[in-house]
Coordinates of C-alpha atoms in Angstrom, one line a residue:
Chain A
E1170 CA -108.9 146.9 175.2
L1171 CA -110.9 146.8 172.0
K1172 CA -111.8 143.4 170.7
V1173 CA -113.4 142.7 167.3
E1174 CA -114.9 139.3 166.7
Q1175 CA -116.1 137.9 163.5
N1176 CA -118.2 134.8 162.8
P1177 CA -118.0 132.5 161.1
L1178 CA -114.3 132.4 160.5
F1179 CA -114.8 130.0 157.6
L1180 CA -117.7 129.6 155.3
S1181 CA -118.2 127.4 152.4
M1182 CA -121.4 128.0 150.4
Q1183 CA -123.0 127.3 147.1
E1184 CA -123.5 129.8 144.4
G1185 CA -127.0 131.4 144.5
K1186 CA -127.3 131.1 148.3
N1187 CA -127.6 134.0 150.8
Y1188 CA -125.5 134.3 153.9
T1189 CA -124.5 136.8 156.6
I1190 CA -121.2 137.5 158.3
Y1191 CA -121.3 139.0 161.7
C1192 CA -118.9 141.4 163.4
N1193 CA -119.1 142.3 167.1
Y1194 CA -116.9 144.8 168.8
S1195 CA -116.4 145.4 172.5
T1196 CA -116.2 149.2 173.0
T1197 CA -118.1 152.1 171.7
S1198 CA -117.2 153.2 168.2
D1199 CA -118.5 155.7 165.7
R1200 CA -117.6 153.8 162.6
L1201 CA -116.8 150.4 161.2
Y1202 CA -115.0 149.2 158.1
W1203 CA -115.4 146.2 155.9
Y1204 CA -112.6 145.0 153.6
R1205 CA -112.0 142.2 151.2
Q1206 CA -108.7 140.4 150.7
D1207 CA -107.8 138.1 147.9
P1208 CA -104.9 135.6 148.4
G1209 CA -101.5 137.3 148.3
K1210 CA -103.1 140.7 147.9
S1211 CA -103.7 143.7 150.1
L1212 CA -107.1 145.0 151.3
E1213 CA -109.8 146.3 149.1
S1214 CA -112.2 148.8 150.8
L1215 CA -115.8 147.6 150.6
F1216 CA -117.8 149.8 153.0
V1217 CA -117.3 152.4 155.7
L1218 CA -120.3 152.7 158.0
L1219 CA -120.4 156.0 159.8
S1220 CA -123.5 156.0 161.9
N1221 CA -126.0 153.9 163.8
G1222 CA -128.4 152.3 161.4
A1223 CA -126.2 152.9 158.4
V1224 CA -126.8 150.5 155.5
K1225 CA -124.8 150.4 152.4
Q1226 CA -125.1 148.1 149.4
E1227 CA -122.8 147.4 146.5
G1228 CA -123.8 144.7 144.1
R1229 CA -124.5 141.5 146.0
L1230 CA -123.0 142.8 149.2
M1231 CA -124.9 144.8 151.9
A1232 CA -123.5 146.0 155.1
S1233 CA -125.2 147.4 158.2
L1234 CA -124.2 148.9 161.5
D1235 CA -126.0 148.9 164.9
T1236 CA -123.8 150.9 167.2
K1237 CA -126.0 150.3 170.2
A1238 CA -125.6 146.5 169.8
R1239 CA -122.0 147.0 168.7
L1240 CA -122.8 144.8 165.7
S1241 CA -122.3 145.0 162.0
T1242 CA -123.4 142.5 159.4
L1243 CA -122.2 141.8 155.9
H1244 CA -124.9 140.1 153.9
I1245 CA -124.3 138.2 150.7
T1246 CA -127.1 137.8 148.3
A1247 CA -127.2 135.1 145.6
A1248 CA -123.5 134.4 146.0
V1249 CA -121.2 134.0 142.9
H1250 CA -117.8 132.4 142.7
D1251 CA -116.1 135.8 142.3
L1252 CA -117.0 136.7 145.8
S1253 CA -114.7 134.0 147.2
A1254 CA -112.2 135.9 149.4
T1255 CA -111.4 136.7 153.0
Y1256 CA -113.6 139.5 154.5
F1257 CA -112.4 141.6 157.4
C1258 CA -114.3 144.0 159.6
A1259 CA -112.3 146.6 161.5
V1260 CA -113.0 149.3 164.1
P1261 CA -110.9 152.4 165.0
S1262 CA -109.1 152.2 168.3
F1263 CA -110.4 155.6 169.3
I1264 CA -113.6 157.6 168.6
G1265 CA -113.4 160.5 166.2
G1266 CA -111.3 160.7 163.0
A1267 CA -109.4 158.2 161.1
D1268 CA -107.3 156.0 163.3
G1269 CA -105.4 152.8 163.5
L1270 CA -107.8 149.9 163.2
T1271 CA -108.4 146.8 165.2
F1272 CA -109.3 144.0 162.8
G1273 CA -111.4 140.9 163.3
K1274 CA -109.8 137.6 162.4
G1275 CA -111.4 137.5 159.1
T1276 CA -114.0 135.3 157.4
H1277 CA -112.6 133.0 154.8
L1278 CA -115.4 132.6 152.2
I1279 CA -115.4 129.9 149.6
I1280 CA -118.3 129.9 147.1
Q1281 CA -118.6 126.7 145.1
P1282 CA -120.4 126.3 141.8
Chain B
G1092 CA -110.5 156.8 144.5
A1093 CA -107.6 157.7 146.7
V1094 CA -104.4 155.7 146.0
V1095 CA -101.8 154.5 148.5
S1096 CA -98.7 152.9 147.0
Q1097 CA -96.0 150.8 148.5
H1098 CA -92.6 149.8 147.3
P1099 CA -91.1 147.3 147.1
S1100 CA -93.9 144.7 146.7
R1101 CA -91.6 141.9 147.5
V1102 CA -88.2 141.8 149.1
I1103 CA -85.9 138.9 150.1
C1104 CA -82.9 139.6 152.3
K1105 CA -80.4 137.8 154.4
S1106 CA -80.7 137.7 158.2
G1107 CA -79.0 140.6 159.8
T1108 CA -79.6 143.1 157.0
S1109 CA -82.0 146.1 157.0
V1110 CA -84.8 146.6 154.7
K1111 CA -86.7 149.9 153.9
I1112 CA -90.3 149.9 152.7
E1113 CA -91.9 153.0 151.3
C1114 CA -95.5 154.1 151.6
R1115 CA -96.8 157.0 149.4
S1116 CA -100.1 158.7 149.2
L1117 CA -100.3 159.5 145.5
D1118 CA -103.2 161.9 145.2
F1119 CA -103.7 163.3 148.7
Q1120 CA -101.7 164.5 151.7
A1121 CA -101.6 162.4 154.8
T1122 CA -100.4 163.7 158.1
T1123 CA -100.9 160.3 159.5
M1124 CA -100.2 156.9 158.1
F1125 CA -100.5 153.5 159.7
W1126 CA -98.3 150.4 159.4
Y1127 CA -99.7 146.9 159.8
R1128 CA -98.2 143.5 159.8
Q1129 CA -99.9 140.3 158.6
F1130 CA -98.6 136.8 159.2
P1131 CA -99.8 134.0 156.9
K1132 CA -103.4 133.1 157.4
Q1133 CA -103.8 135.7 160.2
S1134 CA -105.4 139.0 160.5
L1135 CA -103.7 142.4 160.3
M1136 CA -102.1 143.8 163.4
L1137 CA -101.4 147.5 163.8
M1138 CA -97.8 148.1 164.4
A1139 CA -97.5 151.9 164.6
T1140 CA -98.9 155.2 163.7
S1141 CA -96.6 157.4 161.5
N1142 CA -97.0 161.1 162.2
E1143 CA -95.6 163.7 159.7
G1144 CA -92.9 165.8 161.4
S1145 CA -92.9 163.9 164.7
K1146 CA -92.1 160.6 166.2
A1147 CA -94.2 157.5 165.4
T1148 CA -96.4 156.0 168.0
Y1149 CA -95.9 152.2 168.4
E1150 CA -98.3 149.6 169.6
Q1151 CA -97.6 147.6 172.7
G1152 CA -95.1 144.8 171.9
V1153 CA -93.6 146.4 168.8
E1154 CA -89.9 147.3 169.1
K1155 CA -89.4 150.9 168.0
D1156 CA -85.7 150.4 167.6
K1157 CA -86.2 147.5 165.3
F1158 CA -89.0 149.0 163.2
L1159 CA -87.9 152.5 162.4
I1160 CA -90.5 154.8 161.0
N1161 CA -89.9 158.1 159.3
H1162 CA -92.7 160.3 158.0
A1163 CA -90.6 163.0 156.3
S1164 CA -93.3 164.5 154.1
L1165 CA -97.1 164.7 153.8
T1166 CA -97.0 162.0 151.1
L1167 CA -94.3 159.6 152.3
S1168 CA -93.7 157.3 155.2
T1169 CA -91.0 154.7 155.4
L1170 CA -90.7 151.6 157.6
T1171 CA -87.2 150.2 158.0
V1172 CA -86.8 146.7 159.5
T1173 CA -83.4 146.7 161.1
S1174 CA -81.3 143.6 161.6
A1175 CA -84.0 141.5 160.1
H1176 CA -84.5 137.9 161.2
P1177 CA -86.6 135.1 159.8
E1178 CA -89.3 135.8 162.3
D1179 CA -89.7 139.2 160.8
S1180 CA -90.9 137.6 157.5
S1181 CA -94.4 138.9 157.0
F1182 CA -96.7 141.0 154.8
Y1183 CA -96.3 144.7 155.7
I1184 CA -99.2 147.0 154.7
C1185 CA -99.6 150.7 155.1
S1186 CA -102.7 152.8 155.1
A1187 CA -103.7 156.4 155.0
S1188 CA -106.8 158.5 154.9
P1189 CA -107.6 161.6 152.8
G1190 CA -109.5 162.7 155.9
L1191 CA -112.8 163.8 154.3
T1192 CA -115.0 160.7 154.1
G1193 CA -113.6 158.6 156.9
E1194 CA -112.3 156.0 154.5
L1195 CA -109.0 154.4 155.0
F1196 CA -107.0 153.1 152.0
F1197 CA -104.4 150.5 152.0
G1198 CA -101.3 150.1 150.0
E1199 CA -100.5 147.0 147.9
G1200 CA -98.4 145.5 150.7
S1201 CA -94.8 144.5 150.9
R1202 CA -93.9 140.9 151.4
L1203 CA -90.7 140.5 153.3
T1204 CA -88.8 137.2 153.4
V1205 CA -85.8 137.0 155.6
L1206 CA -83.5 134.0 154.9

């Protein structure tokens, strides 16, 4: 059974600081997804990482994937209040093609002025 | 980017009634769509895979007779919660993929409250 673990589950940080969210998964996968969720809203797609060593950046967020270690990171650089949200990583249940996803429990991020 | 739309966004119903939620892919065709459920302050859990023209595939522990899924066209899947009870109150979210980039897009979600 595929398990996806995120840590930390809760993070409070100050604006301007850097931090990393970690996502480990238990079985081989060829892709990993990162999503953002604001309170009461659905998911916003941040990154899809499709290969080992993949690194993607968008603004203050950068995601990477190490398929050998079954680890992905989401790095936040110089955090700003607008990045406060819950961040989920997710892995497909089966290799190959879009599939139903298994989600981590989410990291609730609060960025304080 | 690709758009997935759900309707209704919010629904309140009495216990014992049935509720239908629609999920549409607005600018692409999707032979497969996925339904998730999210309870407050929890993560998303996959309920079922909706397959156009065939029966849905349900995850372990999800009652197929309670959560009826119909994928009648390449752009529409529906989830019907039959004989809803308060414990069915949740945020239901669908997703679909255009299939080209590996990206999965999520609908806006439908918040069901059963009184």
